Coordinates of C-alpha atoms in Angstrom, one line a residue:
M1462 CA 15.7 32.3 30.4
K1463 CA 12.3 33.9 30.3
K1464 CA 9.3 32.0 29.0
S1465 CA 8.9 34.4 26.1
H1466 CA 12.5 33.9 25.0
I1467 CA 12.1 30.1 25.2
S1468 CA 8.9 30.3 23.1
I1469 CA 10.7 32.4 20.4
V1470 CA 13.7 30.1 20.3
L1471 CA 11.4 27.0 20.1
A1472 CA 9.4 28.6 17.3
I1473 CA 12.6 29.4 15.3
F1474 CA 13.8 25.9 15.9
L1475 CA 10.6 24.3 14.6
I1476 CA 10.6 26.5 11.5
L1477 CA 14.2 25.7 10.7
L1478 CA 13.5 22.0 11.3
S1479 CA 10.6 22.0 8.9
I1480 CA 12.7 23.7 6.2
F1481 CA 16.0 21.8 6.4
I1482 CA 14.7 18.2 7.0
P1483 CA 14.4 16.5 3.6
S1484 CA 10.8 15.5 2.7
S1485 CA 12.0 11.9 2.4
L1486 CA 12.6 11.9 6.1
S1487 CA 9.5 13.7 7.2
L1488 CA 6.8 12.0 9.2
A1489 CA 4.0 10.2 7.3
A1490 CA 0.8 12.1 6.8
E1491 CA -2.0 11.5 9.3
G1492 CA -3.9 8.3 8.5
S1493 CA -1.2 6.8 6.1
V1494 CA 1.3 4.0 6.3
T1495 CA 4.3 3.4 4.0
N1496 CA 4.8 -0.1 2.6
G1497 CA 8.1 -1.9 2.6
T1498 CA 9.1 -0.4 5.9
Q1499 CA 9.2 -1.4 9.5
F1500 CA 6.2 0.2 11.1
K1501 CA 6.7 2.0 14.4
D1502 CA 4.5 2.2 17.5
T1503 CA 3.4 5.4 19.2
S1504 CA 6.6 5.4 21.3
G1505 CA 8.7 5.3 18.1
N1506 CA 9.8 1.7 18.5
V1507 CA 9.7 -0.9 15.7
I1508 CA 6.6 -3.0 15.7
H1509 CA 7.3 -6.7 16.0
A1510 CA 4.1 -8.5 15.0
H1511 CA 5.3 -10.7 12.2
G1512 CA 3.1 -13.4 10.8
G1513 CA 0.4 -11.7 12.7
G1514 CA -3.3 -11.4 12.9
L1515 CA -5.8 -8.6 13.7
L1516 CA -9.0 -8.4 15.7
K1517 CA -11.6 -5.7 16.1
Y1518 CA -13.0 -5.5 19.6
G1519 CA -14.9 -2.5 20.9
E1520 CA -13.4 0.7 19.6
F1521 CA -9.9 -0.8 19.1
Y1522 CA -8.2 -3.0 16.5
Y1523 CA -5.7 -5.4 18.2
W1524 CA -2.6 -6.6 16.3
Y1525 CA -0.8 -9.8 17.5
G1526 CA 2.4 -11.2 16.1
E1527 CA 5.7 -12.9 16.4
Y1528 CA 8.7 -11.5 18.3
R1529 CA 11.8 -13.6 17.9
D1530 CA 15.5 -13.4 18.8
S1531 CA 18.4 -13.5 16.3
S1532 CA 18.3 -17.3 16.2
N1533 CA 14.5 -17.3 15.5
Y1534 CA 13.6 -18.6 19.0
F1535 CA 10.4 -17.4 20.5
L1536 CA 10.6 -14.2 22.6
G1537 CA 6.9 -13.5 22.8
V1538 CA 3.6 -12.8 21.1
R1539 CA 3.4 -9.0 21.1
C1540 CA 0.1 -7.1 21.1
Y1541 CA -0.6 -3.6 19.8
R1542 CA -3.8 -1.7 19.6
S1543 CA -5.1 1.2 17.5
K1544 CA -8.4 3.0 16.8
D1545 CA -7.4 4.0 13.3
L1546 CA -5.1 1.2 12.1
V1547 CA -2.2 3.7 11.8
N1548 CA -1.2 4.7 15.2
W1549 CA -0.3 1.6 17.2
E1550 CA 0.1 1.5 21.0
Y1551 CA 2.3 -1.3 22.4
R1552 CA 0.3 -3.3 25.0
G1553 CA 3.0 -5.8 25.9
E1554 CA 3.8 -9.5 25.4
V1555 CA 0.6 -11.4 25.9
L1556 CA 2.4 -14.7 25.7
A1557 CA 6.0 -15.1 26.7
P1558 CA 8.7 -17.8 27.2
D1559 CA 7.9 -18.0 30.9
S1560 CA 4.1 -18.5 30.3
A1561 CA 4.8 -22.3 30.2
S1562 CA 7.7 -24.6 30.3
E1563 CA 7.0 -25.7 26.7
L1564 CA 7.6 -22.1 25.6
A1565 CA 11.0 -21.7 27.3
K1566 CA 13.0 -22.5 24.1
C1567 CA 10.9 -23.1 21.1
N1568 CA 9.6 -21.7 17.8
V1569 CA 6.1 -20.0 17.7
E1570 CA 4.8 -18.7 14.4
R1571 CA 1.7 -17.0 13.0
P1572 CA -0.2 -16.4 16.3
K1573 CA -3.9 -15.5 15.6
V1574 CA -6.5 -14.5 18.1
M1575 CA -10.3 -14.9 17.8
Y1576 CA -13.0 -13.6 20.1
N1577 CA -15.7 -16.1 21.3
A1578 CA -18.9 -14.1 21.9
S1579 CA -20.5 -17.0 23.8
T1580 CA -17.7 -17.5 26.4
N1581 CA -16.4 -13.9 26.3
E1582 CA -12.9 -15.2 25.9
F1583 CA -10.1 -14.5 23.5
V1584 CA -8.5 -17.6 22.0
M1585 CA -5.1 -17.8 20.4
W1586 CA -4.0 -20.4 17.9
M1587 CA -0.5 -20.7 16.6
H1588 CA 2.2 -23.0 15.1
W1589 CA 4.6 -24.6 17.6
E1590 CA 7.9 -26.3 17.1
N1591 CA 10.4 -27.6 19.7
G1592 CA 13.3 -25.3 18.8
V1593 CA 15.4 -28.2 17.5
H1594 CA 13.7 -29.1 14.2
Y1595 CA 10.4 -28.6 12.4
G1596 CA 9.2 -32.2 12.5
E1597 CA 6.8 -31.7 15.4
A1598 CA 4.4 -29.5 13.3
R1599 CA 1.9 -28.8 16.1
A1600 CA -0.9 -26.4 16.7
A1601 CA -0.9 -24.6 20.1
V1602 CA -3.7 -22.8 22.0
A1603 CA -3.8 -20.1 24.6
F1604 CA -6.7 -18.0 26.0
C1605 CA -7.5 -14.9 28.0
K1606 CA -10.5 -12.9 29.3
T1607 CA -9.2 -9.6 27.8
P1608 CA -7.7 -8.9 24.4
D1609 CA -4.4 -7.5 25.8
G1610 CA -4.0 -9.4 29.1
K1611 CA -1.7 -12.3 29.9
F1612 CA -2.8 -15.4 28.0
T1613 CA -3.0 -18.8 29.7
Y1614 CA -1.1 -21.4 27.6
Q1615 CA -3.2 -24.6 27.1
G1616 CA -0.6 -26.6 25.2
S1617 CA 0.4 -27.9 21.8
F1618 CA -0.8 -30.9 19.9
R1619 CA -1.4 -32.4 16.4
P1620 CA -5.0 -32.1 15.2
L1621 CA -7.0 -35.3 15.6
A1622 CA -4.1 -37.2 17.1
S1623 CA -6.5 -39.3 19.2
T1624 CA -8.3 -40.6 16.1
G1625 CA -5.4 -42.9 14.9
V1626 CA -4.5 -40.8 11.9
M1627 CA -0.7 -40.7 11.2
D1628 CA 1.1 -38.0 9.3
H1629 CA 4.8 -38.5 8.5
G1630 CA 5.4 -41.0 11.3
L1631 CA 3.6 -39.2 14.1
P1632 CA 0.0 -39.3 15.4
G1633 CA -2.3 -36.6 14.2
Y1634 CA -2.1 -34.3 11.2
M1635 CA 0.9 -32.0 10.8
S1636 CA 0.0 -28.3 11.4
R1637 CA 2.3 -25.4 10.3
D1638 CA 1.2 -22.1 8.7
C1639 CA -2.1 -21.4 10.2
N1640 CA -5.0 -18.9 10.6
V1641 CA -8.4 -18.6 12.3
F1642 CA -11.9 -17.6 11.1
V1643 CA -15.2 -16.9 12.8
D1644 CA -18.2 -17.4 10.6
T1645 CA -21.4 -15.3 10.7
D1646 CA -23.2 -18.1 12.6
G1647 CA -20.6 -17.9 15.4
K1648 CA -18.8 -21.1 14.5
G1649 CA -15.0 -21.0 14.8
Y1650 CA -12.5 -22.5 12.3
F1651 CA -8.8 -23.2 12.2
I1652 CA -6.9 -23.7 9.0
S1653 CA -3.3 -24.9 8.6
S1654 CA -0.8 -26.5 6.3
S1655 CA -0.5 -30.3 6.6
N1656 CA 1.3 -33.2 5.0
E1657 CA 4.7 -31.4 4.8
N1658 CA 2.9 -28.3 3.5
M1659 CA 1.4 -30.2 0.5
D1660 CA -2.2 -29.8 1.7
L1661 CA -4.4 -27.3 3.6
H1662 CA -6.7 -28.6 6.3
L1663 CA -9.8 -26.7 7.4
Y1664 CA -11.1 -27.7 10.9
E1665 CA -14.3 -26.8 12.7
L1666 CA -13.6 -25.9 16.3
T1667 CA -15.4 -26.9 19.5
P1668 CA -17.9 -24.2 20.8
D1669 CA -15.3 -22.8 23.1
Y1670 CA -12.8 -22.5 20.2
K1671 CA -10.1 -24.3 22.2
N1672 CA -10.1 -27.7 20.5
I1673 CA -10.7 -29.4 17.1
A1674 CA -14.2 -30.7 16.6
R1675 CA -13.8 -32.2 13.1
L1676 CA -12.0 -31.9 9.8
T1677 CA -14.2 -29.9 7.5
A1678 CA -12.2 -30.1 4.3
K1679 CA -8.9 -30.9 2.7
L1680 CA -8.1 -28.2 0.3
Y1681 CA -5.7 -28.0 -2.7
V1682 CA -4.2 -31.4 -2.0
G1683 CA -0.7 -31.7 -3.3
Q1684 CA -0.5 -28.1 -4.5
Q1685 CA 1.8 -26.8 -1.7
R1686 CA -0.2 -23.8 -0.4
E1687 CA 0.6 -22.0 2.8
A1688 CA 0.1 -18.7 4.7
P1689 CA -3.8 -19.1 4.5
C1690 CA -6.2 -16.2 5.1
L1691 CA -9.9 -17.1 5.1
I1692 CA -12.6 -14.3 4.9
K1693 CA -16.2 -14.0 4.0
R1694 CA -18.0 -11.3 2.0
N1695 CA -21.7 -11.4 1.1
S1696 CA -22.4 -15.1 0.7
Y1697 CA -18.9 -16.0 -0.6
Y1698 CA -15.9 -17.4 1.2
Y1699 CA -12.4 -16.5 0.0
L1700 CA -9.1 -18.2 0.7
I1701 CA -5.9 -16.3 0.0
T1702 CA -2.6 -18.3 0.1
S1703 CA 1.0 -18.3 -1.0
G1704 CA 3.2 -20.9 -2.5
C1705 CA 6.0 -22.7 -0.5
T1706 CA 9.3 -21.1 -1.4
G1707 CA 10.9 -20.6 2.1
W1708 CA 11.6 -16.9 2.8
S1709 CA 11.5 -15.9 -0.8
P1710 CA 8.2 -14.3 -1.9
N1711 CA 6.0 -15.9 -4.6
Q1712 CA 2.7 -15.5 -6.5
G1713 CA -0.2 -15.1 -4.2
K1714 CA -3.4 -16.8 -5.2
Y1715 CA -7.1 -16.8 -4.2
S1716 CA -10.0 -19.1 -4.5
Y1717 CA -13.7 -18.8 -3.6
S1718 CA -16.7 -20.9 -2.6
Q1719 CA -20.2 -20.5 -1.2
N1720 CA -19.6 -23.5 1.0
L1721 CA -16.7 -24.1 3.4
S1722 CA -16.6 -27.8 2.9
S1723 CA -16.9 -28.1 -0.9
G1724 CA -17.2 -26.3 -4.2
W1725 CA -13.9 -24.4 -4.0
S1726 CA -12.8 -22.8 -7.3
A1727 CA -9.5 -23.1 -9.0
L1728 CA -6.7 -20.9 -7.8
Y1729 CA -6.3 -17.4 -9.4
N1730 CA -3.4 -15.0 -9.2
L1731 CA -3.5 -12.1 -6.7
G1732 CA -1.0 -9.3 -7.1
N1733 CA 2.1 -9.7 -9.1
S1734 CA 4.5 -12.7 -9.3
T1735 CA 5.9 -12.0 -5.8
T1736 CA 2.7 -10.5 -4.3
Y1737 CA 4.8 -7.3 -4.2
N1738 CA 7.5 -9.1 -2.3
S1739 CA 5.2 -10.1 0.5
Q1740 CA 3.5 -13.2 2.0
P1741 CA -0.1 -13.1 3.3
A1742 CA -0.5 -12.8 7.1
F1743 CA -4.1 -11.7 7.7
V1744 CA -7.0 -10.0 6.0
I1745 CA -9.4 -7.9 8.1
P1746 CA -12.6 -6.2 7.1
V1747 CA -12.5 -2.4 7.9
Q1748 CA -16.1 -1.5 8.5
G1749 CA -17.1 2.2 8.6
S1750 CA -19.8 4.7 7.8
A1751 CA -19.2 4.7 4.1
G1752 CA -18.7 0.9 3.6
T1753 CA -16.3 -1.9 4.2
T1754 CA -12.8 -2.4 2.7
Y1755 CA -10.8 -5.6 3.2
L1756 CA -7.2 -4.9 4.3
Y1757 CA -4.5 -7.3 3.1
T1758 CA -1.6 -7.4 5.7
G1759 CA 1.5 -9.2 4.6
D1760 CA 5.1 -9.7 5.7
R1761 CA 8.2 -8.8 3.6
W1762 CA 10.4 -11.4 5.2
A1763 CA 14.0 -10.3 5.8
G1764 CA 15.2 -13.9 5.3
A1765 CA 14.8 -13.2 1.6
W1766 CA 17.9 -10.9 1.8
N1767 CA 19.6 -13.0 4.5
G1768 CA 18.3 -10.8 7.3
K1769 CA 16.7 -11.7 10.6
V1770 CA 13.0 -12.1 11.2
N1771 CA 12.9 -9.0 13.4
E1772 CA 14.2 -6.9 10.4
S1773 CA 11.2 -7.9 8.3
Q1774 CA 8.9 -5.3 6.9
Y1775 CA 5.2 -4.9 6.3
V1776 CA 3.0 -4.6 3.2
W1777 CA -0.6 -3.5 3.7
L1778 CA -2.9 -3.0 0.7
P1779 CA -6.7 -2.9 0.0
I1780 CA -8.2 -5.9 -1.7
E1781 CA -10.6 -4.8 -4.5
F1782 CA -13.6 -6.9 -5.4
R1783 CA -14.5 -6.5 -9.1
S1784 CA -17.3 -9.0 -8.6
D1785 CA -18.1 -11.8 -6.1
T1786 CA -15.7 -14.0 -7.9
S1787 CA -13.0 -11.6 -9.1
L1788 CA -10.4 -10.1 -6.8
Q1789 CA -7.4 -7.9 -7.4
L1790 CA -4.7 -6.5 -5.2
P1791 CA -3.2 -3.2 -6.3
F1792 CA 0.2 -2.0 -5.1
Y1793 CA 0.7 1.5 -3.6
N1794 CA 3.9 2.7 -2.0
S1795 CA 1.7 4.3 0.7
I1796 CA -1.9 3.9 1.6
K1797 CA -4.3 6.2 3.4
I1798 CA -6.6 4.6 5.9
D1799 CA -9.9 6.1 7.1
A1800 CA -11.1 3.5 9.5
A1801 CA -14.1 5.5 10.6
E1802 CA -15.4 5.6 7.0
G1803 CA -14.1 2.1 6.0
N1804 CA -12.0 3.5 3.2
I1805 CA -8.5 2.5 2.2
T1806 CA -6.9 4.3 -0.8
E1807 CA -3.6 5.2 -2.3
N1808 CA -1.8 7.9 -0.4
I1809 CA -0.6 10.5 -3.0
P1810 CA 1.8 12.9 -1.2
D1811 CA 1.7 15.5 -4.0
T1812 CA -1.8 16.1 -5.1
T1813 CA -0.9 18.7 -7.7
K1814 CA -3.0 18.1 -10.8
Y1815 CA -2.0 18.5 -14.4
K1816 CA -3.6 18.7 -17.8
I1817 CA -1.5 16.8 -20.3
V1818 CA -1.9 18.6 -23.6
N1819 CA -0.8 17.3 -27.0
K1820 CA 1.3 19.8 -29.1
N1821 CA -0.1 18.7 -32.4
S1822 CA -3.8 18.7 -31.6
G1823 CA -4.0 21.0 -28.6
K1824 CA -6.3 18.5 -27.0
V1825 CA -5.9 16.9 -23.6
L1826 CA -5.3 13.4 -22.4
D1827 CA -8.6 12.0 -21.2
A1828 CA -9.7 8.9 -19.3
K1829 CA -13.1 9.4 -20.7
E1830 CA -14.6 6.0 -20.3
G1831 CA -13.6 5.9 -16.6
T1832 CA -13.5 2.1 -16.5
Q1833 CA -10.6 -0.2 -15.9
A1834 CA -8.9 -1.3 -19.2
A1835 CA -10.5 1.5 -21.2
Q1836 CA -8.1 2.9 -23.8
L1837 CA -7.3 6.5 -23.3
V1838 CA -8.2 9.2 -25.8
Q1839 CA -7.5 12.9 -26.5
W1840 CA -10.4 15.4 -26.1
T1841 CA -11.1 19.1 -26.1
D1842 CA -10.5 20.5 -22.7
N1843 CA -13.8 20.6 -20.9
G1844 CA -12.6 20.9 -17.3
S1845 CA -13.7 17.4 -16.3
L1846 CA -11.8 15.4 -13.7
S1847 CA -11.1 12.7 -16.2
Q1848 CA -8.7 15.1 -17.8
R1849 CA -6.7 15.7 -14.7
W1850 CA -3.7 13.7 -13.7
Y1851 CA -1.3 13.2 -10.7
L1852 CA 2.4 12.5 -11.2
V1853 CA 3.4 9.9 -8.5
D1854 CA 7.0 9.1 -7.8
S1855 CA 8.0 5.6 -8.6
D1856 CA 11.8 5.1 -8.5
N1857 CA 14.9 6.2 -10.4
G1858 CA 13.2 9.3 -11.6
Y1859 CA 10.2 7.5 -13.1
K1860 CA 6.6 8.5 -12.5
R1861 CA 3.2 6.9 -12.4
I1862 CA 0.6 9.0 -14.2
V1863 CA -2.6 8.5 -12.2
S1864 CA -6.1 9.6 -13.2
A1865 CA -7.6 12.1 -10.7
S1866 CA -11.1 10.7 -11.5
S1867 CA -10.6 6.9 -11.4
G1868 CA -7.4 6.4 -9.5
F1869 CA -6.1 4.1 -12.2
S1870 CA -2.6 4.3 -13.7
L1871 CA -1.5 5.0 -17.3
D1872 CA -0.6 1.6 -18.5
V1873 CA 0.7 0.0 -21.7
K1874 CA -1.8 -2.8 -22.3
D1875 CA -0.4 -6.3 -21.6
G1876 CA 3.1 -4.9 -21.3
S1877 CA 3.4 -4.5 -25.1
T1878 CA 6.8 -3.4 -26.5
S1879 CA 5.4 -2.9 -30.0
D1880 CA 4.6 0.2 -31.9
G1881 CA 0.9 0.8 -31.6
G1882 CA 0.5 -0.8 -28.2
A1883 CA -2.7 0.6 -26.6
I1884 CA -2.5 3.0 -23.7
I1885 CA -5.1 2.1 -21.1
Q1886 CA -5.9 2.8 -17.5
W1887 CA -5.3 -0.1 -15.1
Y1888 CA -5.0 -0.7 -11.4
S1889 CA -1.6 0.0 -10.0
N1890 CA 0.4 -3.2 -10.0
G1891 CA 4.0 -2.1 -9.7
G1892 CA 4.8 -3.0 -13.4
T1893 CA 7.4 -1.1 -15.4
N1894 CA 4.8 -0.7 -18.1
Q1895 CA 3.1 1.8 -15.7
Q1896 CA 6.2 3.8 -15.2
W1897 CA 7.1 6.8 -17.3
Q1898 CA 10.1 9.1 -17.8
I1899 CA 9.1 12.7 -18.5
T1900 CA 11.9 14.5 -20.4
D1901 CA 12.0 18.2 -21.1
N1902 CA 12.2 19.0 -24.8
G1903 CA 13.3 22.6 -24.1
D1904 CA 10.4 24.4 -25.6
G1905 CA 7.8 23.9 -22.8
Y1906 CA 6.9 20.4 -24.1
Y1907 CA 7.9 17.0 -22.9
K1908 CA 8.4 13.5 -24.2
I1909 CA 6.7 10.9 -22.0
K1910 CA 8.6 7.5 -22.4
N1911 CA 7.5 4.2 -21.0
R1912 CA 10.1 2.4 -18.9
S1913 CA 9.3 -1.1 -20.1
S1914 CA 9.0 -0.5 -23.9
G1915 CA 11.2 2.6 -24.3
K1916 CA 8.4 4.0 -26.6
L1917 CA 6.7 7.4 -26.4
L1918 CA 3.1 8.4 -25.5
D1919 CA 1.6 9.1 -29.0
V1920 CA -1.6 10.2 -30.6
F1921 CA -2.7 7.7 -33.3
K1922 CA -2.0 8.9 -36.9
W1923 CA -1.5 12.5 -35.8
S1924 CA -5.3 12.8 -35.1
T1925 CA -6.6 16.2 -34.2
D1926 CA -10.1 14.8 -33.5
D1927 CA -11.9 14.3 -30.2
G1928 CA -11.6 10.6 -29.4
G1929 CA -8.2 10.2 -31.1
L1930 CA -6.7 7.1 -29.6
I1931 CA -3.6 7.2 -27.4
Q1932 CA -0.9 4.6 -28.2
Q1933 CA 2.9 4.1 -27.8
W1934 CA 5.3 4.5 -30.7
A1935 CA 9.0 4.8 -31.3
D1936 CA 10.4 8.3 -31.1
A1937 CA 9.7 9.8 -34.5
G1938 CA 10.1 13.5 -33.5
G1939 CA 6.5 14.2 -34.3
A1940 CA 4.4 16.9 -32.6
N1941 CA 1.9 14.2 -31.7
Q1942 CA 4.6 12.8 -29.4
Y1943 CA 5.1 16.1 -27.5
W1944 CA 3.0 17.0 -24.5
Q1945 CA 2.7 20.0 -22.2
L1946 CA 2.1 19.7 -18.5
V1947 CA -0.3 22.4 -17.4
L1948 CA -0.8 23.0 -13.7
V1949 CA -4.4 23.0 -12.6
N1950 CA -5.4 25.3 -9.8
D1951 CA -7.9 23.3 -7.7
A1952 CA -10.0 26.4 -7.2
T1953 CA -10.6 26.4 -10.9
T1954 CA -10.3 22.7 -11.6
H1955 CA -13.6 22.6 -13.6
T1956 CA -13.0 25.7 -15.7
P1957 CA -11.6 24.7 -19.1
T1958 CA -8.8 26.6 -20.6
K1959 CA -9.1 27.8 -24.2
T1960 CA -5.4 27.3 -25.1
P1961 CA -2.8 24.8 -23.9
T1962 CA -0.4 27.4 -22.8
I1963 CA -0.1 29.8 -19.8
T1964 CA 0.1 33.4 -20.9
P1965 CA 2.9 35.2 -19.0
T1966 CA 2.5 38.5 -17.4
P1967 CA 4.3 41.2 -19.6
A1968 CA 7.5 42.4 -18.0
K1969 CA 7.6 45.9 -16.7
S1970 CA 10.5 48.3 -17.5
N1971 CA 11.4 48.3 -13.8
P1972 CA 10.0 45.0 -12.6
V1973 CA 9.3 44.5 -8.9
V1974 CA 10.3 41.0 -7.7
V1975 CA 7.8 39.3 -5.4
K1976 CA 9.5 36.5 -3.4
G1977 CA 7.7 33.2 -4.2
D1978 CA 6.1 34.6 -7.4
V1979 CA 7.6 32.6 -10.2
D1980 CA 4.9 33.0 -12.8
G1981 CA 4.8 36.8 -12.8
N1982 CA 1.3 37.4 -11.7
G1983 CA 2.3 39.5 -8.7
A1984 CA 1.4 37.0 -5.9
A1985 CA 2.9 33.8 -4.4
N1986 CA 0.5 31.0 -4.3
S1987 CA 0.2 27.2 -4.7
I1988 CA 0.7 27.4 -8.5
D1989 CA 4.1 29.0 -7.9
F1990 CA 4.9 26.2 -5.4
G1991 CA 4.1 23.6 -8.1
Y1992 CA 6.4 25.4 -10.6
M1993 CA 9.2 25.4 -8.1
K1994 CA 8.8 21.7 -7.5
M1995 CA 8.8 21.1 -11.3
Y1996 CA 12.0 23.2 -11.6
L1997 CA 13.8 21.3 -8.8
L1998 CA 12.7 17.9 -10.3
G1999 CA 14.1 19.0 -13.7
M2000 CA 10.7 19.0 -15.4
I2001 CA 11.1 22.6 -16.5
S2002 CA 14.3 24.5 -17.3
Q2003 CA 13.0 28.0 -16.6
F2004 CA 10.0 29.8 -15.0
P2005 CA 7.0 31.0 -17.1
T2006 CA 7.6 34.7 -16.8
S2007 CA 8.2 36.9 -19.9
D2008 CA 11.7 37.5 -18.5
P2009 CA 12.8 34.1 -17.0
N2010 CA 15.3 36.0 -14.8
I2011 CA 12.4 37.6 -12.9
G2012 CA 10.9 34.2 -12.2
Y2013 CA 14.2 32.9 -11.0
Q2014 CA 14.7 35.9 -8.7
G2015 CA 11.2 35.2 -7.3
A2016 CA 12.1 31.6 -6.7
D2017 CA 15.4 32.5 -5.0
I2018 CA 13.6 33.4 -1.8
N2019 CA 16.7 33.6 0.4
S2020 CA 18.6 35.6 -2.3
D2021 CA 21.7 33.4 -2.2
G2022 CA 21.8 33.2 -6.0
T2023 CA 20.6 29.6 -6.1
V2024 CA 17.2 28.0 -6.3
N2025 CA 17.2 24.9 -4.2
S2026 CA 15.2 22.9 -1.6
I2027 CA 15.9 25.5 1.0
D2028 CA 13.9 28.0 -1.1
L2029 CA 11.1 25.5 -1.4
G2030 CA 11.0 25.2 2.4
Y2031 CA 10.7 29.0 2.7
M2032 CA 7.9 28.8 0.1
R2033 CA 6.0 26.4 2.3
Q2034 CA 6.4 28.9 5.2
I2035 CA 5.1 31.8 2.9
L2036 CA 2.0 29.8 2.0
L2037 CA 1.3 28.9 5.6
G2038 CA 1.6 32.6 6.5
I2039 CA 4.6 32.0 8.8
L2040 CA 7.0 34.1 6.7
K2041 CA 6.3 37.3 5.0
F2042 CA 8.3 39.4 2.5

């Protein structure tokens, strides 16, 4: 077959592939990761780096973690590297069962690696058990001259065993869930669960990071905290931990202090009651040209659904600092990582913006204050970004309504189920009080119902004034509970519209159907694409042409008499200039 023929066949194949593969199976966008999944490396293999830790060295981030067999025995510490925290190259098993006799049949958990700038060595700390029971509760150490070379295993031990201290019948302190930390002065620290997971112990390490120098602090004695992650920002230290509930997730908590050895605050909740079905593994600062974001990396352990460790999934989220003493952890189905700039934000696949216009007042939904917890209002359309909204898929047909200006979600304050509950903007937390069902009323307007309360988005007391408060209320059939979703063309995002409706193009006596033109303006563009998506999602029942049949014919691009996802695929090709009609 000639090369030209091969090229033509390949081009046709790629076009058909892009059209017929459902969007839910398509590859993630550049720079994004999807939470609650098993991440894959650049060769397409599942990444096994559970209970892992990350390290930035040179131009690469290195990710180390557990690799176990179906019986939870140690198969290796795997290493991956990436320049962007998204595309991970497998570098091999830097520690393996044949690295030492003690590793031949054992349990190794939560391996963490730190770089010692004084010795130019990479030092790994981990939790070791004998493969028979969990009573040994030892720390173990290995080291290497390169971040992804074969580590030399130094051995396992209980901290401070030579000092005469006893912990549950054996010399030295027990050491299970663990992590490492390098302070700004170069001192290294190891933190681990002790006393049958009742306490956390923070140890200062020797200058080479390979042994315990002293016990710095006993933290949260008797409070059963594990999975510790220790970080520093400005002059504050932060300790993020989980409770002890086996494989099942629980409420993550954080505390803070300006001194490692004393002054630690009380424990405060981080994330929701299950930390979004995850357990902390590591927190790494992502430093870039625009600033620094702290990335929470967690495990969604498969043991919670009776699966094996190697079936576990990952949850990565940005930690937000509201102040030096107030942290919050939002939840996003997918995050976008720009490691070069140091930015981590929600990845919104569909960035179509809408104005949400009240039928009674003709005014638009507005996040005017712009701050978290501010109550939403209605306001005359002025083209501002605070009046633009994304519709983000949740599940079972529900949407999150996200401000294009603040990134916060439409939220029923405090999860109220009462009439008059205030509608505010709040960070995304996975709550059903942030999920909304958008139901077509059949006249171009919609009811917007909260999943938690079952009540509707409503303008307080039928107000027609700027600043009228937005609340929830039981369905009363009032025009103040009906809303129009008006597509916003990004090219004219800041140009206000004078009316809340789109004026259709008058039908001609012998209309010419333009494939892809569903609003009757004579051209196929991104607005038509938005209308087609709304039609396929059931958000509109007809297209906005004076004669709905003309819009339908324009949407039926392959002329098979049905408007479906295949037509939407062809529409993509039209907008990309691949197909022409």
